[in-house]
Amino acid sequence: MNVQVMYFGMLSETTGLQSESWTLNEQVTVGTFREKVEEKYPLLKGKKFKIAVNKQIATDSVLIGRLSELALLPPFAGG
Amino acid sequence: MNVQVMYFGMLSETTGLQSESWTLNEQVTVGTFREKVEEKYPLLKGKKFKIAVNKQIATDSVLIGRLSELALLPPFAGG
Amino acid sequence: MDKTKKPKKVFVQGPINPDFVAKSIASHQSKTGIGAHALFLGQIRADQKEGGVVTGIEYSAYEEMAEESFHQIRESAFEKFDLICMHIYHSLGLVPTGEISLFVFVSSKHRKVAFEASEYIVEQIKANIPIFGKELVSEGGYVWKENS
Amino acid sequence: MDKTKKPKKVFVQGPINPDFVAKSIASHQSKTGIGAHALFLGQIRADQKEGGVVTGIEYSAYEEMAEESFHQIRESAFEKFDLICMHIYHSLGLVPTGEISLFVFVSSKHRKVAFEASEYIVEQIKANIPIFGKELVSEGGYVWKENS
């Protein structure tokens, strides 16, 4: 299945991308996706980031569904 | 000795005055003055008020000195 | 900065204008150590009283004592909190319902100090400044206001 | 009043102008149940960094998620506190040092609620809204900001 993955703030510098399309197996968890994205972009490993699935911060056990919108979020800086 | 006495807010309505001069004995305390002013203006008895001596809230035991400025202060309403 | 502790003018005649608030904010933009401003504004409510609804408050004060008490609040606030700036404005005379009678403005490096100082100062003002207020009501009378 | 809970526009391009704050205050003068306004303003500090002094912050956000998160903060604040009005504005894009990037405005009948809600909302924003900031420094580089 295809999902859209967005990279924000310093992470878009790390990956060189604002967003891209990923092809994932069905029943992939956020934790598995985290491993895959760190494999693809090794520089992510040292960074703190959260993963949002459909605009909600998700824990590693959450399953990624079809048509999900994923986002890698570095530390927040609002205010 | 003569002291100036000021009446604020609702108390200036009670006494009908903004201020007046009082002749007091030396060594009069705030507590004694309170009794005297309530004697002179019986309607003050039911009211809550504080007495300031030289712009400081004073307790009943404070002695009133020469040239003091006294003020009768009803409940505050700032803000 | 603004830490000189000489007494400052607090009382203004009539309501405090929103444009005055804007000017106060703008005048702090050159103070680049400030990260947080907390502003408190007291607005006159149309409370229901026995003689009708409140249409405004007529403020008076023992001004000389009030200025000294404001000065004491300033000094204690600067001692307690790591503030960069602090301003207090309070109305005298008539302030109609819906308009502003109190403006407390504190600025600090970090937000926590600003929040704490703002609340502290407002509570001190309500409790300790000899300001008196006549709540004018719609049927023509008035009620003396008393802070709780 | 203002209690409709549909999402409201929070983001503004560039700094928040003091005149905008004044207009927001003025627009609440017809709401005569309000007795207390608490305003919080976040201002960009000229902090010293390795690459020089901060000259501004360039803000970006995951806007769609941020709007939803702001909406959740609004809902929880109205649930927790007896508020009459609540407004949040946050900058996107460049905000130079000394200018304002966050404006939180709450109004209530009594002051205590306004103080508590203001602090609650600001803390929620700092912790939960996907906003990112590049602190630009005087020697030409930048540092990514991270809320503590």
JSON list of N, CA, C and O in Angstrom, two decimals, chain B residues 6 8-10 13 48 50 52 54-57 69-71 73-79, chain C residues 59 61-62 64-65 68 90 101-102 126-129 131-134 142 144-147:
[
{"chain": "B", "resi": 6, "resn": "MET", "atom": "N", "xyz": [-9.43, 62.67, 57.13]},
{"chain": "B", "resi": 6, "resn": "MET", "atom": "CA", "xyz": [-10.10, 62.58, 55.81]},
{"chain": "B", "resi": 6, "resn": "MET", "atom": "C", "xyz": [-11.07, 61.40, 55.80]},
{"chain": "B", "resi": 6, "resn": "MET", "atom": "O", "xyz": [-10.81, 60.36, 56.41]},
{"chain": "B", "resi": 8, "resn": "PHE", "atom": "N", "xyz": [-13.20, 58.88, 53.19]},
{"chain": "B", "resi": 8, "resn": "PHE", "atom": "CA", "xyz": [-13.24, 58.48, 51.79]},
{"chain": "B", "resi": 8, "resn": "PHE", "atom": "C", "xyz": [-14.46, 57.64, 51.45]},
{"chain": "B", "resi": 8, "resn": "PHE", "atom": "O", "xyz": [-15.05, 56.99, 52.34]},
{"chain": "B", "resi": 9, "resn": "GLY", "atom": "N", "xyz": [-14.78, 57.64, 50.17]},
{"chain": "B", "resi": 9, "resn": "GLY", "atom": "CA", "xyz": [-15.83, 56.78, 49.65]},
{"chain": "B", "resi": 9, "resn": "GLY", "atom": "C", "xyz": [-17.14, 56.96, 50.41]},
{"chain": "B", "resi": 9, "resn": "GLY", "atom": "O", "xyz": [-17.56, 58.09, 50.67]},
{"chain": "B", "resi": 10, "resn": "MET", "atom": "N", "xyz": [-17.78, 55.86, 50.74]},
{"chain": "B", "resi": 10, "resn": "MET", "atom": "CA", "xyz": [-19.09, 55.94, 51.40]},
{"chain": "B", "resi": 10, "resn": "MET", "atom": "C", "xyz": [-19.00, 56.67, 52.75]},
{"chain": "B", "resi": 10, "resn": "MET", "atom": "O", "xyz": [-19.99, 57.21, 53.23]},
{"chain": "B", "resi": 13, "resn": "GLU", "atom": "N", "xyz": [-19.88, 60.20, 52.65]},
{"chain": "B", "resi": 13, "resn": "GLU", "atom": "CA", "xyz": [-21.34, 60.41, 52.66]},
{"chain": "B", "resi": 13, "resn": "GLU", "atom": "C", "xyz": [-21.89, 60.33, 54.08]},
{"chain": "B", "resi": 13, "resn": "GLU", "atom": "O", "xyz": [-22.77, 61.11, 54.46]},
{"chain": "B", "resi": 48, "resn": "LYS", "atom": "N", "xyz": [-17.74, 48.95, 58.04]},
{"chain": "B", "resi": 48, "resn": "LYS", "atom": "CA", "xyz": [-16.35, 48.46, 58.10]},
{"chain": "B", "resi": 48, "resn": "LYS", "atom": "C", "xyz": [-15.43, 49.58, 57.63]},
{"chain": "B", "resi": 48, "resn": "LYS", "atom": "O", "xyz": [-15.62, 50.12, 56.53]},
{"chain": "B", "resi": 50, "resn": "LYS", "atom": "N", "xyz": [-11.06, 51.02, 57.91]},
{"chain": "B", "resi": 50, "resn": "LYS", "atom": "CA", "xyz": [-9.71, 51.02, 58.47]},
{"chain": "B", "resi": 50, "resn": "LYS", "atom": "C", "xyz": [-9.28, 52.46, 58.66]},
{"chain": "B", "resi": 50, "resn": "LYS", "atom": "O", "xyz": [-9.80, 53.37, 58.01]},
{"chain": "B", "resi": 52, "resn": "ALA", "atom": "N", "xyz": [-6.01, 54.95, 58.49]},
{"chain": "B", "resi": 52, "resn": "ALA", "atom": "CA", "xyz": [-4.61, 55.13, 58.09]},
{"chain": "B", "resi": 52, "resn": "ALA", "atom": "C", "xyz": [-4.04, 56.33, 58.83]},
{"chain": "B", "resi": 52, "resn": "ALA", "atom": "O", "xyz": [-4.71, 57.36, 58.96]},
{"chain": "B", "resi": 54, "resn": "ASN", "atom": "N", "xyz": [-0.83, 58.74, 58.55]},
{"chain": "B", "resi": 54, "resn": "ASN", "atom": "CA", "xyz": [0.27, 59.09, 57.64]},
{"chain": "B", "resi": 54, "resn": "ASN", "atom": "C", "xyz": [0.44, 58.07, 56.51]},
{"chain": "B", "resi": 54, "resn": "ASN", "atom": "O", "xyz": [1.53, 57.59, 56.23]},
{"chain": "B", "resi": 55, "resn": "LYS", "atom": "N", "xyz": [-0.68, 57.72, 55.91]},
{"chain": "B", "resi": 55, "resn": "LYS", "atom": "CA", "xyz": [-0.72, 56.85, 54.72]},
{"chain": "B", "resi": 55, "resn": "LYS", "atom": "C", "xyz": [-0.33, 55.40, 54.98]},
{"chain": "B", "resi": 55, "resn": "LYS", "atom": "O", "xyz": [-0.01, 54.66, 54.06]},
{"chain": "B", "resi": 56, "resn": "GLN", "atom": "N", "xyz": [-0.39, 54.99, 56.26]},
{"chain": "B", "resi": 56, "resn": "GLN", "atom": "CA", "xyz": [-0.17, 53.58, 56.59]},
{"chain": "B", "resi": 56, "resn": "GLN", "atom": "C", "xyz": [-1.37, 53.11, 57.38]},
{"chain": "B", "resi": 56, "resn": "GLN", "atom": "O", "xyz": [-1.76, 53.77, 58.36]},
{"chain": "B", "resi": 57, "resn": "ILE", "atom": "N", "xyz": [-1.91, 51.95, 57.01]},
{"chain": "B", "resi": 57, "resn": "ILE", "atom": "CA", "xyz": [-2.97, 51.35, 57.80]},
{"chain": "B", "resi": 57, "resn": "ILE", "atom": "C", "xyz": [-2.45, 51.13, 59.22]},
{"chain": "B", "resi": 57, "resn": "ILE", "atom": "O", "xyz": [-1.35, 50.59, 59.40]},
{"chain": "B", "resi": 69, "resn": "GLU", "atom": "N", "xyz": [-1.68, 62.81, 59.67]},
{"chain": "B", "resi": 69, "resn": "GLU", "atom": "CA", "xyz": [-2.78, 62.85, 58.71]},
{"chain": "B", "resi": 69, "resn": "GLU", "atom": "C", "xyz": [-3.56, 61.56, 58.89]},
{"chain": "B", "resi": 69, "resn": "GLU", "atom": "O", "xyz": [-3.01, 60.48, 58.66]},
{"chain": "B", "resi": 70, "resn": "LEU", "atom": "N", "xyz": [-4.80, 61.67, 59.32]},
{"chain": "B", "resi": 70, "resn": "LEU", "atom": "CA", "xyz": [-5.61, 60.47, 59.53]},
{"chain": "B", "resi": 70, "resn": "LEU", "atom": "C", "xyz": [-6.59, 60.31, 58.36]},
{"chain": "B", "resi": 70, "resn": "LEU", "atom": "O", "xyz": [-7.04, 61.30, 57.78]},
{"chain": "B", "resi": 71, "resn": "ALA", "atom": "N", "xyz": [-6.92, 59.06, 58.07]},
{"chain": "B", "resi": 71, "resn": "ALA", "atom": "CA", "xyz": [-7.90, 58.82, 57.00]},
{"chain": "B", "resi": 71, "resn": "ALA", "atom": "C", "xyz": [-8.76, 57.62, 57.36]},
{"chain": "B", "resi": 71, "resn": "ALA", "atom": "O", "xyz": [-8.25, 56.59, 57.82]},
{"chain": "B", "resi": 73, "resn": "LEU", "atom": "N", "xyz": [-10.92, 54.74, 55.90]},
{"chain": "B", "resi": 73, "resn": "LEU", "atom": "CA", "xyz": [-10.97, 54.07, 54.60]},
{"chain": "B", "resi": 73, "resn": "LEU", "atom": "C", "xyz": [-12.00, 52.95, 54.60]},
{"chain": "B", "resi": 73, "resn": "LEU", "atom": "O", "xyz": [-11.85, 51.95, 55.30]},
{"chain": "B", "resi": 74, "resn": "PRO", "atom": "N", "xyz": [-13.04, 53.06, 53.78]},
{"chain": "B", "resi": 74, "resn": "PRO", "atom": "CA", "xyz": [-14.00, 51.96, 53.65]},
{"chain": "B", "resi": 74, "resn": "PRO", "atom": "C", "xyz": [-13.36, 50.83, 52.81]},
{"chain": "B", "resi": 74, "resn": "PRO", "atom": "O", "xyz": [-12.23, 50.96, 52.35]},
{"chain": "B", "resi": 75, "resn": "PRO", "atom": "N", "xyz": [-14.07, 49.71, 52.64]},
{"chain": "B", "resi": 75, "resn": "PRO", "atom": "CA", "xyz": [-13.49, 48.59, 51.88]},
{"chain": "B", "resi": 75, "resn": "PRO", "atom": "C", "xyz": [-12.97, 49.04, 50.50]},
{"chain": "B", "resi": 75, "resn": "PRO", "atom": "O", "xyz": [-13.60, 49.88, 49.85]},
{"chain": "B", "resi": 76, "resn": "PHE", "atom": "N", "xyz": [-11.87, 48.45, 50.11]},
{"chain": "B", "resi": 76, "resn": "PHE", "atom": "CA", "xyz": [-11.24, 48.83, 48.84]},
{"chain": "B", "resi": 76, "resn": "PHE", "atom": "C", "xyz": [-12.00, 48.20, 47.66]},
{"chain": "B", "resi": 76, "resn": "PHE", "atom": "O", "xyz": [-12.60, 47.14, 47.77]},
{"chain": "B", "resi": 77, "resn": "ALA", "atom": "N", "xyz": [-11.89, 48.87, 46.52]},
{"chain": "B", "resi": 77, "resn": "ALA", "atom": "CA", "xyz": [-12.65, 48.43, 45.34]},
{"chain": "B", "resi": 77, "resn": "ALA", "atom": "C", "xyz": [-11.83, 48.56, 44.06]},
{"chain": "B", "resi": 77, "resn": "ALA", "atom": "O", "xyz": [-12.38, 48.64, 42.97]},
{"chain": "B", "resi": 78, "resn": "GLY", "atom": "N", "xyz": [-10.50, 48.58, 44.21]},
{"chain": "B", "resi": 78, "resn": "GLY", "atom": "CA", "xyz": [-9.66, 48.74, 43.02]},
{"chain": "B", "resi": 78, "resn": "GLY", "atom": "C", "xyz": [-9.73, 47.52, 42.11]},
{"chain": "B", "resi": 78, "resn": "GLY", "atom": "O", "xyz": [-10.04, 46.43, 42.54]},
{"chain": "B", "resi": 79, "resn": "GLY", "atom": "N", "xyz": [-9.45, 47.75, 40.86]},
{"chain": "B", "resi": 79, "resn": "GLY", "atom": "CA", "xyz": [-9.38, 46.63, 39.90]},
{"chain": "B", "resi": 79, "resn": "GLY", "atom": "C", "xyz": [-10.54, 46.63, 38.95]},
{"chain": "B", "resi": 79, "resn": "GLY", "atom": "O", "xyz": [-11.44, 47.44, 39.06]},
{"chain": "C", "resi": 59, "resn": "TYR", "atom": "N", "xyz": [-14.73, 55.82, 40.13]},
{"chain": "C", "resi": 59, "resn": "TYR", "atom": "CA", "xyz": [-13.63, 55.53, 41.05]},
{"chain": "C", "resi": 59, "resn": "TYR", "atom": "C", "xyz": [-13.11, 56.80, 41.72]},
{"chain": "C", "resi": 59, "resn": "TYR", "atom": "O", "xyz": [-12.99, 57.85, 41.08]},
{"chain": "C", "resi": 61, "resn": "ALA", "atom": "N", "xyz": [-10.01, 57.75, 45.02]},
{"chain": "C", "resi": 61, "resn": "ALA", "atom": "CA", "xyz": [-8.91, 57.14, 45.76]},
{"chain": "C", "resi": 61, "resn": "ALA", "atom": "C", "xyz": [-8.32, 58.12, 46.74]},
{"chain": "C", "resi": 61, "resn": "ALA", "atom": "O", "xyz": [-8.46, 59.34, 46.58]},
{"chain": "C", "resi": 62, "resn": "TYR", "atom": "N", "xyz": [-7.69, 57.59, 47.73]},
{"chain": "C", "resi": 62, "resn": "TYR", "atom": "CA", "xyz": [-6.81, 58.38, 48.59]},
{"chain": "C", "resi": 62, "resn": "TYR", "atom": "C", "xyz": [-5.49, 58.38, 47.83]},
{"chain": "C", "resi": 62, "resn": "TYR", "atom": "O", "xyz": [-4.64, 57.50, 48.01]},
{"chain": "C", "resi": 64, "resn": "GLU", "atom": "N", "xyz": [-2.59, 60.02, 47.43]},
{"chain": "C", "resi": 64, "resn": "GLU", "atom": "CA", "xyz": [-1.21, 60.05, 47.93]},
{"chain": "C", "resi": 64, "resn": "GLU", "atom": "C", "xyz": [-0.84, 58.71, 48.57]},
{"chain": "C", "resi": 64, "resn": "GLU", "atom": "O", "xyz": [0.24, 58.18, 48.36]},
{"chain": "C", "resi": 65, "resn": "MET", "atom": "N", "xyz": [-1.78, 58.15, 49.33]},
{"chain": "C", "resi": 65, "resn": "MET", "atom": "CA", "xyz": [-1.51, 56.84, 49.93]},
{"chain": "C", "resi": 65, "resn": "MET", "atom": "C", "xyz": [-1.45, 55.75, 48.85]},
{"chain": "C", "resi": 65, "resn": "MET", "atom": "O", "xyz": [-0.60, 54.86, 48.90]},
{"chain": "C", "resi": 68, "resn": "GLU", "atom": "N", "xyz": [1.84, 55.58, 47.13]},
{"chain": "C", "resi": 68, "resn": "GLU", "atom": "CA", "xyz": [2.84, 54.91, 47.98]},
{"chain": "C", "resi": 68, "resn": "GLU", "atom": "C", "xyz": [2.62, 53.41, 48.02]},
{"chain": "C", "resi": 68, "resn": "GLU", "atom": "O", "xyz": [3.57, 52.62, 47.98]},
{"chain": "C", "resi": 90, "resn": "HIS", "atom": "N", "xyz": [-4.40, 52.49, 36.61]},
{"chain": "C", "resi": 90, "resn": "HIS", "atom": "CA", "xyz": [-5.73, 52.34, 37.17]},
{"chain": "C", "resi": 90, "resn": "HIS", "atom": "C", "xyz": [-6.53, 53.62, 36.90]},
{"chain": "C", "resi": 90, "resn": "HIS", "atom": "O", "xyz": [-5.99, 54.72, 37.00]},
{"chain": "C", "resi": 101, "resn": "SER", "atom": "N", "xyz": [-10.61, 49.43, 33.48]},
{"chain": "C", "resi": 101, "resn": "SER", "atom": "CA", "xyz": [-10.24, 50.28, 34.62]},
{"chain": "C", "resi": 101, "resn": "SER", "atom": "C", "xyz": [-8.89, 49.91, 35.23]},
{"chain": "C", "resi": 101, "resn": "SER", "atom": "O", "xyz": [-8.36, 50.66, 36.04]},
{"chain": "C", "resi": 102, "resn": "LEU", "atom": "N", "xyz": [-8.38, 48.75, 34.87]},
{"chain": "C", "resi": 102, "resn": "LEU", "atom": "CA", "xyz": [-7.09, 48.31, 35.43]},
{"chain": "C", "resi": 102, "resn": "LEU", "atom": "C", "xyz": [-6.27, 47.63, 34.34]},
{"chain": "C", "resi": 102, "resn": "LEU", "atom": "O", "xyz": [-6.80, 46.81, 33.59]},
{"chain": "C", "resi": 126, "resn": "LYS", "atom": "N", "xyz": [-5.92, 44.62, 44.48]},
{"chain": "C", "resi": 126, "resn": "LYS", "atom": "CA", "xyz": [-7.30, 44.47, 44.99]},
{"chain": "C", "resi": 126, "resn": "LYS", "atom": "C", "xyz": [-7.33, 44.59, 46.52]},
{"chain": "C", "resi": 126, "resn": "LYS", "atom": "O", "xyz": [-8.29, 45.13, 47.08]},
{"chain": "C", "resi": 127, "resn": "ALA", "atom": "N", "xyz": [-6.32, 44.06, 47.20]},
{"chain": "C", "resi": 127, "resn": "ALA", "atom": "CA", "xyz": [-6.36, 43.99, 48.66]},
{"chain": "C", "resi": 127, "resn": "ALA", "atom": "C", "xyz": [-5.84, 45.25, 49.34]},
{"chain": "C", "resi": 127, "resn": "ALA", "atom": "O", "xyz": [-6.30, 45.61, 50.42]},
{"chain": "C", "resi": 128, "resn": "ASN", "atom": "N", "xyz": [-4.89, 45.94, 48.72]},
{"chain": "C", "resi": 128, "resn": "ASN", "atom": "CA", "xyz": [-4.11, 46.92, 49.48]},
{"chain": "C", "resi": 128, "resn": "ASN", "atom": "C", "xyz": [-4.12, 48.35, 48.99]},
{"chain": "C", "resi": 128, "resn": "ASN", "atom": "O", "xyz": [-3.45, 49.20, 49.58]},
{"chain": "C", "resi": 129, "resn": "ILE", "atom": "N", "xyz": [-4.81, 48.66, 47.92]},
{"chain": "C", "resi": 129, "resn": "ILE", "atom": "CA", "xyz": [-4.77, 50.04, 47.42]},
{"chain": "C", "resi": 129, "resn": "ILE", "atom": "C", "xyz": [-6.07, 50.75, 47.80]},
{"chain": "C", "resi": 129, "resn": "ILE", "atom": "O", "xyz": [-7.16, 50.25, 47.49]},
{"chain": "C", "resi": 131, "resn": "ILE", "atom": "N", "xyz": [-8.56, 52.47, 46.93]},
{"chain": "C", "resi": 131, "resn": "ILE", "atom": "CA", "xyz": [-9.37, 52.92, 45.80]},
{"chain": "C", "resi": 131, "resn": "ILE", "atom": "C", "xyz": [-10.82, 52.56, 46.14]},
{"chain": "C", "resi": 131, "resn": "ILE", "atom": "O", "xyz": [-11.07, 51.46, 46.67]},
{"chain": "C", "resi": 132, "resn": "PHE", "atom": "N", "xyz": [-11.75, 53.45, 45.83]},
{"chain": "C", "resi": 132, "resn": "PHE", "atom": "CA", "xyz": [-13.15, 53.25, 46.17]},
{"chain": "C", "resi": 132, "resn": "PHE", "atom": "C", "xyz": [-13.97, 53.36, 44.90]},
{"chain": "C", "resi": 132, "resn": "PHE", "atom": "O", "xyz": [-13.60, 54.09, 43.98]},
{"chain": "C", "resi": 133, "resn": "GLY", "atom": "N", "xyz": [-15.07, 52.61, 44.85]},
{"chain": "C", "resi": 133, "resn": "GLY", "atom": "CA", "xyz": [-15.84, 52.58, 43.61]},
{"chain": "C", "resi": 133, "resn": "GLY", "atom": "C", "xyz": [-17.34, 52.58, 43.87]},
{"chain": "C", "resi": 133, "resn": "GLY", "atom": "O", "xyz": [-17.84, 51.81, 44.68]},
{"chain": "C", "resi": 134, "resn": "LYS", "atom": "N", "xyz": [-17.99, 53.48, 43.17]},
{"chain": "C", "resi": 134, "resn": "LYS", "atom": "CA", "xyz": [-19.45, 53.57, 43.21]},
{"chain": "C", "resi": 134, "resn": "LYS", "atom": "C", "xyz": [-19.97, 52.89, 41.95]},
{"chain": "C", "resi": 134, "resn": "LYS", "atom": "O", "xyz": [-19.71, 53.37, 40.85]},
{"chain": "C", "resi": 142, "resn": "TYR", "atom": "N", "xyz": [-26.91, 54.04, 43.13]},
{"chain": "C", "resi": 142, "resn": "TYR", "atom": "CA", "xyz": [-25.58, 53.45, 43.08]},
{"chain": "C", "resi": 142, "resn": "TYR", "atom": "C", "xyz": [-25.36, 52.54, 44.28]},
{"chain": "C", "resi": 142, "resn": "TYR", "atom": "O", "xyz": [-26.09, 52.60, 45.27]},
{"chain": "C", "resi": 144, "resn": "TRP", "atom": "N", "xyz": [-21.99, 50.97, 46.63]},
{"chain": "C", "resi": 144, "resn": "TRP", "atom": "CA", "xyz": [-20.54, 51.02, 46.83]},
{"chain": "C", "resi": 144, "resn": "TRP", "atom": "C", "xyz": [-19.95, 49.62, 46.63]},
{"chain": "C", "resi": 144, "resn": "TRP", "atom": "O", "xyz": [-20.40, 48.66, 47.22]},
{"chain": "C", "resi": 145, "resn": "LYS", "atom": "N", "xyz": [-18.94, 49.57, 45.80]},
{"chain": "C", "resi": 145, "resn": "LYS", "atom": "CA", "xyz": [-18.30, 48.29, 45.48]},
{"chain": "C", "resi": 145, "resn": "LYS", "atom": "C", "xyz": [-17.35, 47.89, 46.61]},
{"chain": "C", "resi": 145, "resn": "LYS", "atom": "O", "xyz": [-16.75, 48.75, 47.26]},
{"chain": "C", "resi": 146, "resn": "GLU", "atom": "N", "xyz": [-17.23, 46.58, 46.80]},
{"chain": "C", "resi": 146, "resn": "GLU", "atom": "CA", "xyz": [-16.34, 46.07, 47.84]},
{"chain": "C", "resi": 146, "resn": "GLU", "atom": "C", "xyz": [-15.63, 44.84, 47.30]},
{"chain": "C", "resi": 146, "resn": "GLU", "atom": "O", "xyz": [-16.27, 43.87, 46.93]},
{"chain": "C", "resi": 147, "resn": "ASN", "atom": "N", "xyz": [-14.31, 44.88, 47.26]},
{"chain": "C", "resi": 147, "resn": "ASN", "atom": "CA", "xyz": [-13.56, 43.72, 46.75]},
{"chain": "C", "resi": 147, "resn": "ASN", "atom": "C", "xyz": [-13.67, 42.54, 47.71]},
{"chain": "C", "resi": 147, "resn": "ASN", "atom": "O", "xyz": [-13.63, 42.71, 48.91]}
]
